[in-house]
mmCIF file of C-alpha atoms and ligand atoms in Angstrom:
data_model
loop_
_atom_site.group_PDB
_atom_site.id
_atom_site.type_symbol
_atom_site.label_atom_id
_atom_site.label_comp_id
_atom_site.label_asym_id
_atom_site.label_seq_id
_atom_site.Cartn_x
_atom_site.Cartn_y
_atom_site.Cartn_z
ATOM 1 C CA UNK A 22 -48.645 37.406 -0.557
ATOM 2 C CA UNK A 23 -45.844 34.823 -0.639
ATOM 3 C CA UNK A 24 -46.628 31.232 -1.626
ATOM 4 C CA UNK A 25 -44.426 28.194 -1.022
ATOM 5 C CA UNK A 26 -45.117 24.668 -2.262
ATOM 6 C CA UNK A 27 -42.937 21.936 -0.791
ATOM 7 C CA UNK A 28 -43.039 18.644 -2.682
ATOM 8 C CA UNK A 29 -41.843 15.615 -0.712
ATOM 9 C CA UNK A 30 -41.467 13.278 -3.668
ATOM 10 C CA UNK A 31 -42.978 9.851 -3.044
ATOM 11 C CA UNK A 32 -43.287 10.453 0.719
ATOM 12 C CA UNK A 33 -46.708 8.871 1.304
ATOM 13 C CA UNK A 34 -46.903 5.131 1.752
ATOM 14 C CA UNK A 35 -48.944 2.051 2.628
ATOM 15 C CA UNK A 36 -49.016 0.470 6.125
ATOM 16 C CA UNK A 37 -45.732 -1.366 6.808
ATOM 17 C CA UNK A 38 -45.642 -4.484 8.952
ATOM 18 C CA UNK A 39 -42.189 -3.739 10.345
ATOM 19 C CA UNK A 40 -43.540 -0.600 12.041
ATOM 20 C CA UNK A 41 -46.830 -2.081 13.264
ATOM 21 C CA UNK A 42 -48.838 -1.125 10.223
ATOM 22 C CA UNK A 43 -47.765 2.508 10.384
ATOM 23 C CA UNK A 44 -46.247 4.535 7.535
ATOM 24 C CA UNK A 45 -42.995 6.534 7.362
ATOM 25 C CA UNK A 46 -45.057 9.753 7.668
ATOM 26 C CA UNK A 47 -46.637 8.396 10.855
ATOM 27 C CA UNK A 48 -43.384 7.432 12.572
ATOM 28 C CA UNK A 49 -41.157 10.299 11.397
ATOM 29 C CA UNK A 50 -40.451 13.137 13.812
ATOM 30 C CA UNK A 51 -41.746 16.137 11.838
ATOM 31 C CA UNK A 52 -42.944 18.846 14.236
ATOM 32 C CA UNK A 53 -43.114 21.593 11.604
ATOM 33 C CA UNK A 54 -45.194 19.626 9.118
ATOM 34 C CA UNK A 55 -47.514 18.547 11.931
ATOM 35 C CA UNK A 56 -47.855 22.173 12.959
ATOM 36 C CA UNK A 57 -48.726 23.143 9.367
ATOM 37 C CA UNK A 58 -51.454 20.490 9.465
ATOM 38 C CA UNK A 59 -52.653 21.431 12.962
ATOM 39 C CA UNK A 60 -52.805 25.177 12.339
ATOM 40 C CA UNK A 61 -53.834 24.879 8.707
ATOM 41 C CA UNK A 62 -56.235 22.879 6.571
ATOM 42 C CA UNK A 63 -55.712 19.374 5.240
ATOM 43 C CA UNK A 64 -57.104 16.961 2.706
ATOM 44 C CA UNK A 65 -56.245 14.570 -0.086
ATOM 45 C CA UNK A 66 -55.085 15.517 -3.574
ATOM 46 C CA UNK A 67 -54.931 13.573 -6.841
ATOM 47 C CA UNK A 68 -52.027 14.711 -8.988
ATOM 48 C CA UNK A 69 -52.210 11.959 -11.617
ATOM 49 C CA UNK A 70 -55.082 11.879 -14.120
ATOM 50 C CA UNK A 71 -56.471 8.381 -14.604
ATOM 51 C CA UNK A 72 -55.339 8.062 -18.220
ATOM 52 C CA UNK A 73 -51.685 8.929 -17.544
ATOM 53 C CA UNK A 74 -48.874 6.994 -15.832
ATOM 54 C CA UNK A 75 -48.075 8.000 -12.200
ATOM 55 C CA UNK A 76 -44.713 9.524 -13.062
ATOM 56 C CA UNK A 77 -43.106 12.427 -11.241
ATOM 57 C CA UNK A 78 -43.292 14.451 -14.455
ATOM 58 C CA UNK A 79 -47.071 14.110 -14.758
ATOM 59 C CA UNK A 80 -47.737 14.589 -11.033
ATOM 60 C CA UNK A 81 -45.499 17.628 -10.679
ATOM 61 C CA UNK A 82 -46.962 19.245 -13.792
ATOM 62 C CA UNK A 83 -50.297 19.163 -11.936
ATOM 63 C CA UNK A 84 -48.746 20.731 -8.854
ATOM 64 C CA UNK A 85 -47.273 23.494 -11.032
ATOM 65 C CA UNK A 86 -50.839 24.354 -12.035
ATOM 66 C CA UNK A 87 -50.970 22.801 -15.509
ATOM 67 C CA UNK A 88 -53.435 20.052 -16.376
ATOM 68 C CA UNK A 89 -51.298 17.148 -17.700
ATOM 69 C CA UNK A 90 -54.207 16.136 -19.917
ATOM 70 C CA UNK A 91 -53.699 19.420 -21.786
ATOM 71 C CA UNK A 92 -49.936 19.839 -21.564
ATOM 72 C CA UNK A 93 -48.096 16.585 -20.882
ATOM 73 C CA UNK A 94 -46.279 15.325 -23.983
ATOM 74 C CA UNK A 95 -43.591 13.034 -22.511
ATOM 75 C CA UNK A 96 -40.468 13.101 -20.373
ATOM 76 C CA UNK A 97 -38.052 13.681 -23.273
ATOM 77 C CA UNK A 98 -39.338 17.201 -24.000
ATOM 78 C CA UNK A 99 -39.133 18.223 -20.312
ATOM 79 C CA UNK A 100 -35.559 16.969 -20.106
ATOM 80 C CA UNK A 101 -34.751 18.884 -23.300
ATOM 81 C CA UNK A 102 -36.137 22.052 -21.728
ATOM 82 C CA UNK A 103 -33.977 21.559 -18.632
ATOM 83 C CA UNK A 104 -30.885 20.965 -20.795
ATOM 84 C CA UNK A 105 -31.523 24.089 -22.878
ATOM 85 C CA UNK A 106 -31.883 22.101 -26.109
ATOM 86 C CA UNK A 107 -33.359 24.293 -28.852
ATOM 87 C CA UNK A 108 -36.217 22.713 -30.791
ATOM 88 C CA UNK A 109 -38.286 23.696 -33.798
ATOM 89 C CA UNK A 110 -41.605 22.856 -35.468
ATOM 90 C CA UNK A 111 -41.856 19.149 -36.318
ATOM 91 C CA UNK A 112 -39.286 18.057 -33.726
ATOM 92 C CA UNK A 113 -39.929 14.982 -31.618
ATOM 93 C CA UNK A 114 -37.719 14.684 -28.531
ATOM 94 C CA UNK A 115 -36.850 11.137 -27.462
ATOM 95 C CA UNK A 116 -35.155 10.095 -24.270
ATOM 96 C CA UNK A 117 -32.093 8.182 -25.526
ATOM 97 C CA UNK A 118 -30.634 5.538 -23.204
ATOM 98 C CA UNK A 119 -27.223 4.055 -23.743
ATOM 99 C CA UNK A 120 -27.946 0.323 -23.453
ATOM 100 C CA UNK A 121 -26.196 -3.022 -23.711
ATOM 101 C CA UNK A 122 -27.596 -5.501 -26.240
ATOM 102 C CA UNK A 123 -26.518 -9.133 -25.968
ATOM 103 C CA UNK A 124 -27.803 -12.023 -28.101
ATOM 104 C CA UNK A 125 -30.799 -9.943 -29.113
ATOM 105 C CA UNK A 126 -31.721 -9.253 -25.486
ATOM 106 C CA UNK A 127 -31.794 -6.065 -23.411
ATOM 107 C CA UNK A 128 -28.807 -6.929 -21.200
ATOM 108 C CA UNK A 129 -28.529 -3.539 -19.478
ATOM 109 C CA UNK A 130 -30.903 -0.583 -19.722
ATOM 110 C CA UNK A 131 -28.090 1.821 -18.760
ATOM 111 C CA UNK A 132 -24.918 0.215 -20.231
ATOM 112 C CA UNK A 133 -23.552 -0.552 -16.774
ATOM 113 C CA UNK A 134 -24.154 3.025 -15.549
ATOM 114 C CA UNK A 135 -21.718 4.389 -18.120
ATOM 115 C CA UNK A 136 -19.950 7.646 -17.189
ATOM 116 C CA UNK A 137 -21.103 10.968 -18.651
ATOM 117 C CA UNK A 138 -17.688 11.492 -20.273
ATOM 118 C CA UNK A 139 -17.725 8.129 -22.046
ATOM 119 C CA UNK A 140 -21.316 8.567 -23.143
ATOM 120 C CA UNK A 141 -20.627 12.062 -24.504
ATOM 121 C CA UNK A 142 -17.952 10.591 -26.772
ATOM 122 C CA UNK A 143 -20.423 7.994 -28.004
ATOM 123 C CA UNK A 144 -23.144 10.572 -28.684
ATOM 124 C CA UNK A 145 -20.626 12.524 -30.760
ATOM 125 C CA UNK A 146 -19.671 9.355 -32.622
ATOM 126 C CA UNK A 147 -23.342 8.703 -33.396
ATOM 127 C CA UNK A 148 -23.830 12.224 -34.782
ATOM 128 C CA UNK A 149 -20.711 11.800 -36.936
ATOM 129 C CA UNK A 150 -21.707 8.360 -38.160
ATOM 130 C CA UNK A 151 -25.243 9.272 -39.226
ATOM 131 C CA UNK A 152 -24.335 12.653 -40.713
ATOM 132 C CA UNK A 153 -21.528 11.098 -42.771
ATOM 133 C CA UNK A 154 -23.655 8.251 -44.016
ATOM 134 C CA UNK A 155 -26.873 10.235 -44.595
ATOM 135 C CA UNK A 156 -26.204 13.841 -45.657
ATOM 136 C CA UNK A 157 -29.885 14.717 -45.037
ATOM 137 C CA UNK A 158 -30.012 13.060 -41.629
ATOM 138 C CA UNK A 159 -32.909 14.591 -39.683
ATOM 139 C CA UNK A 160 -31.819 13.727 -36.160
ATOM 140 C CA UNK A 161 -29.356 14.900 -33.530
ATOM 141 C CA UNK A 162 -28.031 13.249 -30.367
ATOM 142 C CA UNK A 163 -27.520 15.409 -27.253
ATOM 143 C CA UNK A 164 -25.321 14.122 -24.418
ATOM 144 C CA UNK A 165 -26.777 14.235 -20.899
ATOM 145 C CA UNK A 166 -25.808 12.583 -17.627
ATOM 146 C CA UNK A 167 -24.562 8.963 -17.376
ATOM 147 C CA UNK A 168 -26.940 6.831 -19.471
ATOM 148 C CA UNK A 169 -29.611 9.553 -19.880
ATOM 149 C CA UNK A 170 -29.398 11.378 -23.190
ATOM 150 C CA UNK A 171 -31.669 12.869 -25.821
ATOM 151 C CA UNK A 172 -32.338 12.335 -29.492
ATOM 152 C CA UNK A 173 -34.233 15.016 -31.399
ATOM 153 C CA UNK A 174 -35.750 13.939 -34.678
ATOM 154 C CA UNK A 175 -37.410 16.270 -37.158
ATOM 155 C CA UNK A 176 -40.309 14.917 -39.173
ATOM 156 C CA UNK A 177 -43.063 17.493 -39.659
ATOM 157 C CA UNK A 178 -45.255 14.999 -41.479
ATOM 158 C CA UNK A 179 -45.187 12.293 -38.789
ATOM 159 C CA UNK A 180 -44.307 14.225 -35.623
ATOM 160 C CA UNK A 181 -47.704 13.746 -33.968
ATOM 161 C CA UNK A 182 -47.799 10.031 -34.815
ATOM 162 C CA UNK A 183 -44.228 9.485 -33.643
ATOM 163 C CA UNK A 184 -45.049 11.267 -30.401
ATOM 164 C CA UNK A 185 -47.806 8.693 -29.781
ATOM 165 C CA UNK A 186 -45.678 5.655 -30.639
ATOM 166 C CA UNK A 187 -45.672 3.030 -27.886
ATOM 167 C CA UNK A 188 -41.978 2.845 -27.022
ATOM 168 C CA UNK A 189 -41.225 0.668 -24.017
ATOM 169 C CA UNK A 190 -38.893 2.077 -21.333
ATOM 170 C CA UNK A 191 -35.712 -0.052 -21.435
ATOM 171 C CA UNK A 192 -35.731 -0.722 -17.676
ATOM 172 C CA UNK A 193 -39.113 -2.418 -18.119
ATOM 173 C CA UNK A 194 -37.780 -5.317 -20.209
ATOM 174 C CA UNK A 195 -34.269 -6.102 -19.055
ATOM 175 C CA UNK A 196 -33.410 -9.685 -20.069
ATOM 176 C CA UNK A 197 -36.137 -9.756 -22.715
ATOM 177 C CA UNK A 198 -36.002 -9.769 -26.529
ATOM 178 C CA UNK A 199 -35.407 -6.391 -28.125
ATOM 179 C CA UNK A 200 -36.989 -7.184 -31.500
ATOM 180 C CA UNK A 201 -40.399 -7.755 -29.830
ATOM 181 C CA UNK A 202 -40.409 -4.142 -28.687
ATOM 182 C CA UNK A 203 -39.730 -2.770 -32.166
ATOM 183 C CA UNK A 204 -42.887 -3.798 -33.979
ATOM 184 C CA UNK A 205 -44.093 -0.440 -35.257
ATOM 185 C CA UNK A 206 -46.104 0.855 -38.208
ATOM 186 C CA UNK A 207 -44.113 1.945 -41.246
ATOM 187 C CA UNK A 208 -44.114 5.656 -40.381
ATOM 188 C CA UNK A 209 -41.624 4.782 -37.640
ATOM 189 C CA UNK A 210 -39.291 2.795 -39.927
ATOM 190 C CA UNK A 211 -36.587 5.420 -39.905
ATOM 191 C CA UNK A 212 -36.574 5.871 -36.118
ATOM 192 C CA UNK A 213 -36.427 2.113 -35.703
ATOM 193 C CA UNK A 214 -33.558 1.753 -38.154
ATOM 194 C CA UNK A 215 -31.582 4.509 -36.369
ATOM 195 C CA UNK A 216 -31.794 2.484 -33.142
ATOM 196 C CA UNK A 217 -30.723 -0.700 -34.907
ATOM 197 C CA UNK A 218 -27.977 0.974 -36.901
ATOM 198 C CA UNK A 219 -26.544 2.551 -33.762
ATOM 199 C CA UNK A 220 -25.113 -0.917 -33.099
ATOM 200 C CA UNK A 221 -22.908 -0.671 -36.164
ATOM 201 C CA UNK A 222 -21.819 2.853 -35.245
ATOM 202 C CA UNK A 223 -20.880 1.902 -31.673
ATOM 203 C CA UNK A 224 -19.596 -1.677 -31.931
ATOM 204 C CA UNK A 225 -15.881 -0.980 -32.294
ATOM 205 C CA UNK A 226 -15.680 2.405 -30.630
ATOM 206 C CA UNK A 227 -12.562 2.759 -28.423
ATOM 207 C CA UNK A 228 -14.749 3.670 -25.433
ATOM 208 C CA UNK A 229 -16.494 0.314 -25.723
ATOM 209 C CA UNK A 230 -13.303 -1.655 -26.361
ATOM 210 C CA UNK A 231 -11.875 -0.190 -23.176
ATOM 211 C CA UNK A 232 -15.046 -0.935 -21.183
ATOM 212 C CA UNK A 233 -15.028 -4.549 -22.363
ATOM 213 C CA UNK A 234 -11.357 -4.902 -21.410
ATOM 214 C CA UNK A 235 -12.213 -3.571 -17.957
ATOM 215 C CA UNK A 236 -15.034 -6.093 -17.613
ATOM 216 C CA UNK A 237 -17.760 -3.408 -17.890
ATOM 217 C CA UNK A 238 -20.904 -3.450 -20.011
ATOM 218 C CA UNK A 239 -20.337 -1.709 -23.371
ATOM 219 C CA UNK A 240 -22.869 0.744 -24.774
ATOM 220 C CA UNK A 241 -23.429 -1.047 -28.056
ATOM 221 C CA UNK A 242 -26.869 0.362 -28.880
ATOM 222 C CA UNK A 243 -29.184 3.252 -28.032
ATOM 223 C CA UNK A 244 -32.824 2.972 -27.046
ATOM 224 C CA UNK A 245 -35.421 5.695 -27.644
ATOM 225 C CA UNK A 246 -38.478 6.192 -25.410
ATOM 226 C CA UNK A 247 -40.401 8.834 -23.400
ATOM 227 C CA UNK A 248 -40.784 10.906 -26.561
ATOM 228 C CA UNK A 249 -43.012 13.839 -27.376
ATOM 229 C CA UNK A 250 -43.294 17.174 -29.085
ATOM 230 C CA UNK A 251 -42.422 20.227 -26.995
ATOM 231 C CA UNK A 252 -45.301 21.153 -24.656
ATOM 232 C CA UNK A 253 -46.875 24.490 -25.406
ATOM 233 C CA UNK A 254 -47.186 25.724 -21.825
ATOM 234 C CA UNK A 255 -48.101 29.348 -21.109
ATOM 235 C CA UNK A 256 -45.909 31.113 -18.550
ATOM 236 C CA UNK A 257 -46.942 30.971 -14.908
ATOM 237 C CA UNK A 258 -46.768 34.747 -14.778
ATOM 238 C CA UNK A 259 -49.316 35.004 -17.608
ATOM 239 C CA UNK A 260 -51.709 32.377 -16.242
ATOM 240 C CA UNK A 261 -51.484 33.038 -12.513
ATOM 241 C CA UNK A 262 -49.678 36.374 -12.319
ATOM 242 C CA UNK A 263 -46.941 34.733 -10.260
ATOM 243 C CA UNK A 264 -43.199 35.138 -10.559
ATOM 244 C CA UNK A 265 -41.793 31.759 -9.573
ATOM 245 C CA UNK A 266 -38.607 29.989 -8.543
ATOM 246 C CA UNK A 267 -37.913 26.251 -8.522
ATOM 247 C CA UNK A 268 -35.482 24.347 -6.313
ATOM 248 C CA UNK A 269 -34.870 20.718 -7.301
ATOM 249 C CA UNK A 270 -32.076 18.302 -8.137
ATOM 250 C CA UNK A 271 -34.129 16.510 -10.783
ATOM 251 C CA UNK A 272 -33.896 17.358 -14.496
ATOM 252 C CA UNK A 273 -37.570 16.674 -15.191
ATOM 253 C CA UNK A 274 -38.668 19.161 -12.547
ATOM 254 C CA UNK A 275 -36.134 21.692 -13.842
ATOM 255 C CA UNK A 276 -37.762 21.172 -17.238
ATOM 256 C CA UNK A 277 -41.112 22.114 -15.714
ATOM 257 C CA UNK A 278 -39.433 25.209 -14.313
ATOM 258 C CA UNK A 279 -38.204 26.219 -17.773
ATOM 259 C CA UNK A 280 -41.515 25.436 -19.521
ATOM 260 C CA UNK A 281 -43.521 27.410 -16.947
ATOM 261 C CA UNK A 282 -41.169 30.387 -17.122
ATOM 262 C CA UNK A 283 -39.935 30.015 -13.535
ATOM 263 C CA UNK A 284 -36.311 30.469 -12.485
ATOM 264 C CA UNK A 285 -34.434 27.282 -11.629
ATOM 265 C CA UNK A 286 -32.090 27.840 -8.699
ATOM 266 C CA UNK A 287 -29.217 25.367 -8.626
ATOM 267 C CA UNK A 288 -28.295 24.459 -5.063
ATOM 268 C CA UNK A 289 -24.743 23.106 -4.647
ATOM 269 C CA UNK A 290 -24.917 19.514 -3.449
ATOM 270 C CA UNK A 291 -28.555 18.965 -4.478
ATOM 271 C CA UNK A 292 -28.042 15.368 -5.580
ATOM 272 C CA UNK A 293 -31.653 14.159 -5.833
ATOM 273 C CA UNK A 294 -30.590 11.339 -3.482
ATOM 274 C CA UNK A 295 -30.417 10.535 0.264
ATOM 275 C CA UNK A 296 -27.282 12.620 0.626
ATOM 276 C CA UNK A 297 -28.809 15.782 -0.838
ATOM 277 C CA UNK A 298 -27.997 19.165 0.669
ATOM 278 C CA UNK A 299 -31.214 19.706 2.682
ATOM 279 C CA UNK A 300 -29.771 22.687 4.510
ATOM 280 C CA UNK A 301 -28.704 24.369 1.271
ATOM 281 C CA UNK A 302 -32.144 23.836 -0.211
ATOM 282 C CA UNK A 303 -33.741 25.455 2.845
ATOM 283 C CA UNK A 304 -31.400 28.455 2.619
ATOM 284 C CA UNK A 305 -31.964 28.910 -1.106
ATOM 285 C CA UNK A 306 -35.732 28.659 -0.622
ATOM 286 C CA UNK A 307 -35.690 31.350 2.074
ATOM 287 C CA UNK A 308 -33.569 33.574 -0.166
ATOM 288 C CA UNK A 309 -35.809 32.981 -3.174
ATOM 289 C CA UNK A 310 -38.759 34.471 -1.286
ATOM 290 C CA UNK A 311 -37.253 37.941 -1.663
ATOM 291 C CA UNK A 312 -37.641 38.160 -5.432
ATOM 292 C CA UNK A 313 -40.465 35.720 -6.121
ATOM 293 C CA UNK A 314 -44.184 35.381 -5.440
ATOM 294 C CA UNK A 315 -44.055 31.600 -5.387
ATOM 295 C CA UNK A 316 -41.267 29.141 -4.590
ATOM 296 C CA UNK A 317 -41.433 25.419 -5.397
ATOM 297 C CA UNK A 318 -39.118 23.236 -3.328
ATOM 298 C CA UNK A 319 -38.914 19.667 -4.579
ATOM 299 C CA UNK A 320 -37.060 16.974 -2.622
ATOM 300 C CA UNK A 321 -36.446 13.647 -4.327
ATOM 301 C CA UNK A 322 -34.997 11.610 -1.450
ATOM 302 C CA UNK A 323 -38.215 9.991 -0.042
ATOM 303 C CA UNK A 324 -38.986 8.691 -3.542
ATOM 304 C CA UNK A 325 -35.494 7.243 -3.942
ATOM 305 C CA UNK A 326 -35.875 5.563 -0.532
ATOM 306 C CA UNK A 327 -39.208 4.111 -1.673
ATOM 307 C CA UNK A 328 -37.638 2.715 -4.843
ATOM 308 C CA UNK A 329 -34.787 1.260 -2.776
ATOM 309 C CA UNK A 330 -37.335 -0.158 -0.263
ATOM 310 C CA UNK A 331 -35.285 1.548 2.422
ATOM 311 C CA UNK A 332 -37.568 2.403 5.356
ATOM 312 C CA UNK A 333 -34.848 4.018 7.472
ATOM 313 C CA UNK A 334 -33.798 6.429 4.708
ATOM 314 C CA UNK A 335 -37.400 7.318 3.942
ATOM 315 C CA UNK A 336 -38.088 8.305 7.550
ATOM 316 C CA UNK A 337 -34.781 10.169 7.704
ATOM 317 C CA UNK A 338 -35.596 12.049 4.491
ATOM 318 C CA UNK A 339 -38.951 13.226 5.858
ATOM 319 C CA UNK A 340 -37.273 14.319 9.113
ATOM 320 C CA UNK A 341 -34.496 16.181 7.286
ATOM 321 C CA UNK A 342 -37.007 18.053 5.138
ATOM 322 C CA UNK A 343 -38.811 19.119 8.308
ATOM 323 C CA UNK A 344 -35.715 20.282 10.129
ATOM 324 C CA UNK A 345 -33.711 21.878 7.335
ATOM 325 C CA UNK A 346 -36.353 23.088 4.878
ATOM 326 C CA UNK A 347 -39.772 23.523 6.502
ATOM 327 C CA UNK A 348 -38.484 25.008 9.771
ATOM 328 C CA UNK A 349 -36.430 27.852 8.236
ATOM 329 C CA UNK A 350 -39.146 28.472 5.644
ATOM 330 C CA UNK A 351 -41.854 28.908 8.309
ATOM 331 C CA UNK A 352 -39.633 31.311 10.241
ATOM 332 C CA UNK A 353 -38.928 33.357 7.130
ATOM 333 C CA UNK A 354 -42.553 33.370 5.961
ATOM 334 C CA UNK A 355 -43.754 34.656 9.319
ATOM 335 C CA UNK A 356 -41.528 37.688 8.791
ATOM 336 C CA UNK A 357 -43.383 38.408 5.546
ATOM 337 C CA UNK A 358 -46.728 38.246 7.358
ATOM 338 C CA UNK A 359 -49.077 37.428 4.488
ATOM 339 C CA UNK A 360 -48.336 33.942 3.188
ATOM 340 C CA UNK A 361 -49.478 30.416 2.354
ATOM 341 C CA UNK A 362 -47.477 27.212 2.415
ATOM 342 C CA UNK A 363 -48.605 23.874 0.987
ATOM 343 C CA UNK A 364 -46.829 20.573 1.648
ATOM 344 C CA UNK A 365 -47.571 17.407 -0.294
ATOM 345 C CA UNK A 366 -45.984 14.453 -2.099
ATOM 346 C CA UNK A 367 -46.485 14.233 -5.868
ATOM 347 C CA UNK A 368 -47.500 10.538 -5.655
ATOM 348 C CA UNK A 369 -46.860 7.702 -3.156
ATOM 349 C CA UNK A 370 -43.790 5.481 -3.557
ATOM 350 C CA UNK A 371 -44.666 2.709 -1.069
ATOM 351 C CA UNK A 372 -41.747 0.845 0.496
ATOM 352 C CA UNK A 373 -43.413 -2.543 0.026
ATOM 353 C CA UNK A 374 -43.961 -1.995 -3.704
ATOM 354 C CA UNK A 375 -40.812 -0.049 -4.566
ATOM 355 C CA UNK A 376 -42.475 1.989 -7.279
ATOM 356 C CA UNK A 377 -45.017 4.783 -7.761
ATOM 357 C CA UNK A 378 -48.737 4.286 -7.230
ATOM 358 C CA UNK A 379 -51.572 6.528 -8.345
ATOM 359 C CA UNK A 380 -53.339 6.937 -4.982
ATOM 360 C CA UNK A 381 -54.333 10.327 -3.667
ATOM 361 C CA UNK A 382 -51.734 11.922 -1.387
ATOM 362 C CA UNK A 383 -52.104 13.945 1.822
ATOM 363 C CA UNK A 384 -51.847 17.729 1.605
ATOM 364 C CA UNK A 385 -51.611 20.400 4.289
ATOM 365 C CA UNK A 386 -51.985 24.114 3.604
ATOM 366 C CA UNK A 387 -51.179 26.762 6.187
ATOM 367 C CA UNK A 388 -52.427 30.263 5.507
ATOM 368 C CA UNK A 389 -51.514 33.263 7.606
ATOM 369 C CA UNK A 390 -55.093 34.507 7.221
ATOM 370 C CA UNK A 391 -57.153 31.333 7.345
ATOM 371 C CA UNK A 392 -58.470 29.234 10.196
ATOM 372 C CA UNK A 393 -57.477 25.662 11.042
ATOM 373 C CA UNK A 394 -59.540 22.519 10.628
ATOM 374 C CA UNK A 395 -59.667 19.792 13.280
ATOM 375 C CA UNK A 396 -56.794 17.660 11.980
ATOM 376 C CA UNK A 397 -53.850 17.616 14.394
ATOM 377 C CA UNK A 398 -51.092 15.738 12.539
ATOM 378 C CA UNK A 399 -50.037 15.138 8.949
ATOM 379 C CA UNK A 400 -50.300 11.609 7.591
ATOM 380 C CA UNK A 401 -52.143 9.517 5.022
ATOM 381 C CA UNK A 402 -55.158 8.879 7.287
ATOM 382 C CA UNK A 403 -55.491 11.938 9.510
ATOM 383 C CA UNK A 404 -56.047 14.255 6.539
ATOM 384 C CA UNK A 405 -59.119 12.314 5.431
ATOM 385 C CA UNK A 406 -61.054 14.344 8.018
ATOM 386 C CA UNK A 407 -59.586 17.618 6.750
ATOM 387 C CA UNK A 408 -61.589 20.597 5.520
ATOM 388 C CA UNK A 409 -60.022 20.563 2.054
ATOM 389 C CA UNK A 410 -61.687 17.263 1.149
ATOM 390 C CA UNK A 411 -60.471 15.797 -2.122
ATOM 391 C CA UNK A 412 -58.608 18.096 -4.492
ATOM 392 C CA UNK A 413 -57.380 17.808 -8.084
ATOM 393 C CA UNK A 414 -53.671 18.571 -8.464
ATOM 394 C CA UNK A 415 -53.904 21.189 -11.181
ATOM 395 C CA UNK A 416 -56.462 23.182 -9.116
ATOM 396 C CA UNK A 417 -54.028 23.687 -6.233
ATOM 397 C CA UNK A 418 -52.596 26.999 -7.434
ATOM 398 C CA UNK A 419 -56.056 28.438 -8.039
ATOM 399 C CA UNK A 420 -57.019 27.417 -4.516
ATOM 400 C CA UNK A 421 -53.902 29.024 -3.051
ATOM 401 C CA UNK A 422 -54.694 32.271 -4.882
ATOM 402 C CA UNK A 423 -58.272 32.491 -3.549
HETATM 403 ZN ZN1 LIG B 511 -42.154 11.614 -7.936
#
């Protein structure tokens, strides 16, 4: 049997006045998804446990068949996995933002969207600075994309405590005082002083002098957050007996692919934005069916449209997924005969709110061997009458294997 899970990130929504109280899923032209609902079974699914934030990392971990309450340790470790960063016992992986500090305030949480090339130079300068000054320095900076980097710190004694430290995401306090967000217990003294001392290491760096001359924000400090120890996830093949492939433009989801032992397939032009290569993703997904039992296709664009409060792009994203991904996938799956396909968002990203919520999301599952329920279209309300009822995210794979 072939299994496909298509994740329309952030696609579900709340009623929007502009479209007479309807939602993007209700107004989008999506004949294939409606067919999956009409000829399959539908319901609601909760991908975010109550005690965790409704992030894409948590929600998608559920969809991959792992209970986030058992396995979620933070976004830093998942990004490290996707970047191929090697870690060892006692390592804590922090997300490391290049930021702009001004007058003690968080002036920019991304240092004016600094380029990857500039940031890579600064990460190297930080490694040099700390290793020269402290011969036993226990940390290492890893350059990533734009303002998104990693810092791995080894402290076997305090790793678990550091992983639990309440570090505020920098985008959550732009314009506010930095010192207020650095009031930690003494076990975190060294991590705190590395952040503060990064200012000295970066202040006069040529990259920053040039940025200031050009009227851009300098990266004059780094900010750590999203940290955790590496998750100890068993391979999907061992737990579910499934050989898997993952198609996504998002590092976090690639990290889930690595941690679950699936193969990440890089699609040219998969930008994780409105302009992503929908057609390429559809083609790669169809191809991936040949060598895999399960294929995850994750599309970020509806979520980005939700964050941007852009109704038109959200509808367009849902329609493009239908036309360029779901349609070719259904055709290909029918050739295989025995198959199941599930379509769902990870969490809602309502246009009116512009950020994630933790509501249940609609799910439709079409099985080549199973009967349909009475639901005729796919949207937030129609599926409430579906035969699947209310599901828990991390049970989805078990259900698909029944
Ligand atoms: Zn998401």
